[in-house]
Structures are given as C-alpha cells and as structure tokens.
Tab-separated table of C-alpha atoms in Angstrom:
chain	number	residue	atom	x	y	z
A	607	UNK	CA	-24.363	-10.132	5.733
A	608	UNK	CA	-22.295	-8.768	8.562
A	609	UNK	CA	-19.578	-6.421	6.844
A	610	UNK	CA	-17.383	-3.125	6.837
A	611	UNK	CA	-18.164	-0.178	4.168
A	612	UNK	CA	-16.384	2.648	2.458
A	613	UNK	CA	-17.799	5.542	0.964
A	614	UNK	CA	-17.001	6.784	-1.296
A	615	UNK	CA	-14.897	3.704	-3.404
A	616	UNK	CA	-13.689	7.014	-4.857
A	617	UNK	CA	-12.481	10.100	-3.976
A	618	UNK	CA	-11.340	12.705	-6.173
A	619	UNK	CA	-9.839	15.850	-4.071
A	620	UNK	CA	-7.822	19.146	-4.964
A	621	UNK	CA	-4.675	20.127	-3.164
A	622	UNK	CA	-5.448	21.623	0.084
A	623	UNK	CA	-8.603	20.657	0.072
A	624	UNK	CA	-10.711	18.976	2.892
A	625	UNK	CA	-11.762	15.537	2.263
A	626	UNK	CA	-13.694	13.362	4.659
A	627	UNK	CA	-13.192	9.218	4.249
A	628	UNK	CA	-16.537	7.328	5.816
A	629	UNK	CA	-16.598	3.622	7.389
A	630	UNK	CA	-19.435	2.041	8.647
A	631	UNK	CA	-19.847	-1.740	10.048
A	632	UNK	CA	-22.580	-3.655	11.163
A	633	UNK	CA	-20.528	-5.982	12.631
A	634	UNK	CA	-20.226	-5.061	16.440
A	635	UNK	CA	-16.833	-4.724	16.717
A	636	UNK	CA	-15.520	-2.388	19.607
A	637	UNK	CA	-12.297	-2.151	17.838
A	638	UNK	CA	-11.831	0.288	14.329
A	639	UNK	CA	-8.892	1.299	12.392
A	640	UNK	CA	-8.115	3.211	9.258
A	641	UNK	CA	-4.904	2.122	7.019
A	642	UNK	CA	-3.331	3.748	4.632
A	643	UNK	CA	-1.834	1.935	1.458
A	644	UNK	CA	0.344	3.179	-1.340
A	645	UNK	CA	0.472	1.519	-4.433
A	646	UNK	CA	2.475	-1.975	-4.528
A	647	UNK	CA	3.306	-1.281	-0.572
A	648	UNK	CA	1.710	-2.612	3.019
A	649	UNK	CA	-1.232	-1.556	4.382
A	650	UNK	CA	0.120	1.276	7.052
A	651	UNK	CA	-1.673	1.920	10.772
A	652	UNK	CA	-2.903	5.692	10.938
A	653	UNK	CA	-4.739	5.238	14.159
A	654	UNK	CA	-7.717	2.828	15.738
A	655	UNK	CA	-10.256	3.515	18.247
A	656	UNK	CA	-11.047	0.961	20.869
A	657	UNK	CA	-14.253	1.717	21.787
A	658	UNK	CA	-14.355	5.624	22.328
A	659	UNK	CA	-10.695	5.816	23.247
A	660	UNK	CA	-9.034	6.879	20.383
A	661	UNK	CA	-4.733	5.924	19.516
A	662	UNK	CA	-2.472	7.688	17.279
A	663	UNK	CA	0.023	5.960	15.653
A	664	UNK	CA	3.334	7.800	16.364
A	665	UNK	CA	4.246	8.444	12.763
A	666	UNK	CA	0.885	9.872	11.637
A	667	UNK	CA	1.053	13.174	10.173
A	668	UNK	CA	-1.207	15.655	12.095
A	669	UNK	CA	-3.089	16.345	9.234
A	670	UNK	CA	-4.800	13.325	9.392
A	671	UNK	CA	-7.344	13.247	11.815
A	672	UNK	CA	-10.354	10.742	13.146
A	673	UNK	CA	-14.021	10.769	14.265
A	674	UNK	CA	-16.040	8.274	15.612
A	675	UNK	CA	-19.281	8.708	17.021
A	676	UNK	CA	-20.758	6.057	17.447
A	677	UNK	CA	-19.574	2.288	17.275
A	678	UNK	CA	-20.638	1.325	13.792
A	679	UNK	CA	-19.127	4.919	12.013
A	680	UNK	CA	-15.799	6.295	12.131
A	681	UNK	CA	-14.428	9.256	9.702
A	682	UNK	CA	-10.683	9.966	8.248
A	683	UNK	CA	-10.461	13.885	7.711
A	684	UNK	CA	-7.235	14.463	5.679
A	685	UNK	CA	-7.420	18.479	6.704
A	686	UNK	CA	-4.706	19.792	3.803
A	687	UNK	CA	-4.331	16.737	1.148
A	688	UNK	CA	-0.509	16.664	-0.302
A	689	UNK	CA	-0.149	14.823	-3.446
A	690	UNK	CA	1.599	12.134	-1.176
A	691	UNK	CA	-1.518	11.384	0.469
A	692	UNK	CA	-3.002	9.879	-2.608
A	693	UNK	CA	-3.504	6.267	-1.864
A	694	UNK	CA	-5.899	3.413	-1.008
A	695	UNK	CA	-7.429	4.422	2.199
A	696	UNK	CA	-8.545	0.858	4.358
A	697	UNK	CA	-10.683	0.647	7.051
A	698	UNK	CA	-10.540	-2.125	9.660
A	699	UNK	CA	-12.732	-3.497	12.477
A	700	UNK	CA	-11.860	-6.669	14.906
A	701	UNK	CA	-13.637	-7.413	18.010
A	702	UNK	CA	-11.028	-6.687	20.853
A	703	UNK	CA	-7.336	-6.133	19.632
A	704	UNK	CA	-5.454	-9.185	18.306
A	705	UNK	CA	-8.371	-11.041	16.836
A	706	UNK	CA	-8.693	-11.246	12.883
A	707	UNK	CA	-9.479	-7.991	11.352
A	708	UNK	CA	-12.382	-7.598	8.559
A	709	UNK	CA	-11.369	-4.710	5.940
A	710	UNK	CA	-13.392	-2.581	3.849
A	711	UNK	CA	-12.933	-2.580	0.284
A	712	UNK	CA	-10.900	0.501	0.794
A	713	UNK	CA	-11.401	4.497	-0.427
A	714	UNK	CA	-8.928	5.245	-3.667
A	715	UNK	CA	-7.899	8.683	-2.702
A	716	UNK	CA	-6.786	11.057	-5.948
A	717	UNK	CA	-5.277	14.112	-5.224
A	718	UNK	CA	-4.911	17.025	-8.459
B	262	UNK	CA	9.228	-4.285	17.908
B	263	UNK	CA	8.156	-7.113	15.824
B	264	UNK	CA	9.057	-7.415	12.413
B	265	UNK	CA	7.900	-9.593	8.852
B	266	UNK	CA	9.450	-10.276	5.805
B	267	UNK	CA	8.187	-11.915	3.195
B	268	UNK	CA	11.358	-11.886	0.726
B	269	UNK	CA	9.662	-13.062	-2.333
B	270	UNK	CA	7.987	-9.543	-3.664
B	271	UNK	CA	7.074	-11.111	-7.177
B	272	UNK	CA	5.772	-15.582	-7.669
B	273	UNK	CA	4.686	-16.260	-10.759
B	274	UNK	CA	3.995	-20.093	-11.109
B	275	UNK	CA	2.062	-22.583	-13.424
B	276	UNK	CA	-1.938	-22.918	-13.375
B	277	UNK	CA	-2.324	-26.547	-11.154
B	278	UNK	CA	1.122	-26.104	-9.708
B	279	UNK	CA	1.958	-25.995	-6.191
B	280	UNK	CA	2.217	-22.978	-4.332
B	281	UNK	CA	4.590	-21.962	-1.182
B	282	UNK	CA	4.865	-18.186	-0.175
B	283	UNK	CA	7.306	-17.739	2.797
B	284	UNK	CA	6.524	-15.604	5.658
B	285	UNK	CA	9.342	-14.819	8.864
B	286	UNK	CA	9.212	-12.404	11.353
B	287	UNK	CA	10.792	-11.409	14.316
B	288	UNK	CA	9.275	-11.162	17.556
B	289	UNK	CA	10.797	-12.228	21.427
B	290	UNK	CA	7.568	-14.650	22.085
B	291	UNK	CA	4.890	-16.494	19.291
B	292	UNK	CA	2.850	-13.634	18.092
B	293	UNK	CA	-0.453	-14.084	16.337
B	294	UNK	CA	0.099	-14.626	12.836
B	295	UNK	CA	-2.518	-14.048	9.904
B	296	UNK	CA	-2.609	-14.357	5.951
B	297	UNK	CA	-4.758	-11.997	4.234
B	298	UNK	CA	-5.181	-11.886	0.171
B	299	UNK	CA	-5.910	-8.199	-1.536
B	300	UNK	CA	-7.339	-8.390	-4.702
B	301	UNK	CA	-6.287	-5.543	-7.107
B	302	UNK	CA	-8.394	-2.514	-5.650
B	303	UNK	CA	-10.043	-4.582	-2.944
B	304	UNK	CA	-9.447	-5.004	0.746
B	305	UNK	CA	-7.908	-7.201	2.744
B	306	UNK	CA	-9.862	-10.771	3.083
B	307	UNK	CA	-8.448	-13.086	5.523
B	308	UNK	CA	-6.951	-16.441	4.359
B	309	UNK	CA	-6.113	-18.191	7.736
B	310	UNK	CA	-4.762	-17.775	11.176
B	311	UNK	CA	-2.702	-18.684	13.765
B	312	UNK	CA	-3.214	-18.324	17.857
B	313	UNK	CA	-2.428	-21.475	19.519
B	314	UNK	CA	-2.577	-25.061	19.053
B	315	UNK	CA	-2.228	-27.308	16.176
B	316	UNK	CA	0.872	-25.634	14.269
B	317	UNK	CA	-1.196	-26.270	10.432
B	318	UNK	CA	-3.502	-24.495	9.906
B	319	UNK	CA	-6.132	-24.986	7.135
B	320	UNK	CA	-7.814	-21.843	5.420
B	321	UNK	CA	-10.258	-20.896	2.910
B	322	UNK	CA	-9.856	-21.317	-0.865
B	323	UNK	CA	-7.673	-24.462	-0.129
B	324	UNK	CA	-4.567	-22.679	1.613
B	325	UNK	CA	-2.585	-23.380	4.490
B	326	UNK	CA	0.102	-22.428	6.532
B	327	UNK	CA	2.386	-24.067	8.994
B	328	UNK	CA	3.435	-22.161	11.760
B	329	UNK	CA	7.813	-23.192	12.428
B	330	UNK	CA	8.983	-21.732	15.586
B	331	UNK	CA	12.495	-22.465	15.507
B	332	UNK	CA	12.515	-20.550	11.875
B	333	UNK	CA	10.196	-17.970	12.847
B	334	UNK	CA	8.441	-18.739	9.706
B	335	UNK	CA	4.685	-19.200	8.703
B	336	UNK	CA	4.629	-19.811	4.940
B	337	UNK	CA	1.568	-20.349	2.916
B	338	UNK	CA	1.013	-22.688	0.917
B	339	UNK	CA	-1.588	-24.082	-1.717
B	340	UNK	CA	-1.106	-28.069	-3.457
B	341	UNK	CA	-2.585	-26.751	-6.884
B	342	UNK	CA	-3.430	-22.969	-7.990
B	343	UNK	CA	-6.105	-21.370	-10.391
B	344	UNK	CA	-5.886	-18.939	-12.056
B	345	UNK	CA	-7.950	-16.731	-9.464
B	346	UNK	CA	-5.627	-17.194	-6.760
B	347	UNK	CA	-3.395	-14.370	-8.349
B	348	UNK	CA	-3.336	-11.553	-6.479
B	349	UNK	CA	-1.178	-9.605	-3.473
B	350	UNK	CA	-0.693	-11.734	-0.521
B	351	UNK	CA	0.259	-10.041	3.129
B	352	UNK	CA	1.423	-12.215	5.723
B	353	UNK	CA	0.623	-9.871	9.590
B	354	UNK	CA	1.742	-10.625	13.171
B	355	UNK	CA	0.230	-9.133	15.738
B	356	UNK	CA	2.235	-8.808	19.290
B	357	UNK	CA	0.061	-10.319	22.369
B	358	UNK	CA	2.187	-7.975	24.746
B	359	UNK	CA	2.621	-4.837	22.293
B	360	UNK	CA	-1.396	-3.783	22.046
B	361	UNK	CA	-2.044	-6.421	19.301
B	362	UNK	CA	-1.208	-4.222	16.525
B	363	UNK	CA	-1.013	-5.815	13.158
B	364	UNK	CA	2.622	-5.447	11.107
B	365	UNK	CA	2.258	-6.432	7.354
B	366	UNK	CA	5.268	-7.895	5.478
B	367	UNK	CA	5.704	-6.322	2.482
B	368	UNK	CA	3.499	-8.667	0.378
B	369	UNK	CA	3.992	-11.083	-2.391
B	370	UNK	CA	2.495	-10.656	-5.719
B	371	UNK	CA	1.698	-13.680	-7.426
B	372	UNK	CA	1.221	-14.214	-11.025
B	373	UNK	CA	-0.643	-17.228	-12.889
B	374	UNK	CA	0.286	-18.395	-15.751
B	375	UNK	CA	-2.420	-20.720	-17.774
C-alpha cells in the first residue's frame, strides 16, 4: 500500500544534541511537510517543500532545519534540541497544495 | 488569516449514541475544509472533506459533516458511536488564495463510555 513513514517511531535525544527525523513516501506526492505537535495541542506547520522549493513557516525557530533530496525522502534536523522541542514530530505529503494530506504515524521526540 | 475553533475541547457521550462535534472558522471566501481523527500516538487519518458541491458530505467509519455557510460551521457528526471512535478529532481549513496551508482547530477529545 501507498503510504508515508517515520523513522524512528522513537527518538530519544540529549540536550544539545543533533537529532535527524526521517520521512519517506511512496506515494508521489510533489508536496511534503513536517508538523510539530505538543501534547493535547494542534498539529503546528514547521515548513513544506513543494517539489524542490522549500517554505519556512515564519514562526519556525532556526534551529529547525529541512532536507529533501529527492521526492519520496525529506529530513527534520533539530540542530540544538531544547527540552521544549520534545513533541510528536508529523510528517505530511498531499499531491499539489490544498488537496487532502496523508500523515505519518509521527516521530515521539524525548529530550533528557 | 483564516481561523478554526472547535469550542468543545473534551465530548464524552454514550456507546450507540449520537455524535455532533462542531467545527467554525473564519475565512473571507469558502475554504477547503477537512476532518482528520488522531489516534493516541498515531497520525492524522482523514475522516472526510469538503471542496465544492453537495454541502454533506459522507466519510469513512460512518461520519459526516455538513458544510453551513452562513454559520461558518462544518460540524461532524456520527448517528451511533463505538467504542473505537474515541479518540482526538481536528477539524483543518485550508485557504484557496493563502497557499493552501492547513490551520487545525484545537481538537476535540472524545470519550466513550460503554
């Protein structure tokens, strides 16, 4: 079946220490994006890529940062985790912007 | 910008009951509207959508929604729930003229009660 994946489901990280978030999809979309979700709260936009050409959301902290290199991967680097970036991490994929989106199960971020 | 609410952040109701879960948002123009259901540390999964056309929409797992313009409203709603259906529910707009960007409400959490 067509679908969007995570690795890791879970992701244990020290403070200040580099973690990299991985999304792959085999469904063709041109469109990715990676959420961020805090317990009991909304998903929240980071960025998306369409295609190649990558958006920032304006709020985004710079420590987040994105890859993709290809259409089916795309990477969340969190350069410096804070204990506030503990949360789900959820990654997205629609064909074109404005059509339904298909989530991954999502990356439960821990930071000690 | 466009704008939901969903002002009911905790439902619990009856096993075979009926369910409604209200949705409004704000937005100059009919945006795209979506349900999605997140099931404790899972993703999103899509209920049902609205573009154009037929203002009811019917969904999977025996949910729909009716799209109101002149409340700005697009509640779900379900005639009997099981116990499965509990879980967080998101109701998302997504601006045609502002990039198509999905907003979440807030989310409901409903409860089942056997």
């Amino acid at each position: 079946d067509a679908m969007v994946i995570q690795n890791p489901r879970y992701q244990v990280t020290q403070f200040g220490k580099p973690v990299t978030l991985s999304c792959s999809q085999t469904l063709n979309h041109n469109v990715m994006y990676w959420y961020q979700q805090k317990s009991s709260q909304a998903p929240k936009l980071l960025f998306h890529y369409y295609d190649k050409d990558f958006n920032n959301e304006a709020d985004t902290p710079d420590n987040f940062q994105s890859r993709r290199p290809n259409t089916s991967f795309c990477f969340l680097d969190i350069r410096s985790p804070g204990l506030g970036d503990a949360a789900m991490y959820l990654c997205a994929t629609s064909k074109n912007q404005g059509n339904e989106q298909f989530f991954g199960p999502g990356t439960r971020l821990t930071v000690l | 910008a466009q704008s939901v609410t969903q002002p009911d952040i905790h439902i619990t109701v009856s096993e075979g009951a009926s369910l409604e879960l209200r949705c409004n948002y704000s937005y100059g123009a009919t945006p795209y509207l979506f349900w999605y259901v997140q099931s404790p540390g899972q993703g999103l999964q899509l209920l049902l959508k609205y573009f154009s056309g037929d203002t009811l929409v019917q969904g999977i797992k025996g949910f729909e929604a009716e799209f109101k313009r002149s409340q700005s409203s697009f509640n779900l709603r379900k005639p009997s729930v099981h116990w499965s259906d509990a879980a967080e529910y998101f109701c998302a707009v997504a601006a045609p003229n502002a990039g198509n960007m999905l907003t979440f409400g807030g989310g409901t959490r409903l409860m089942v009660k056997p």
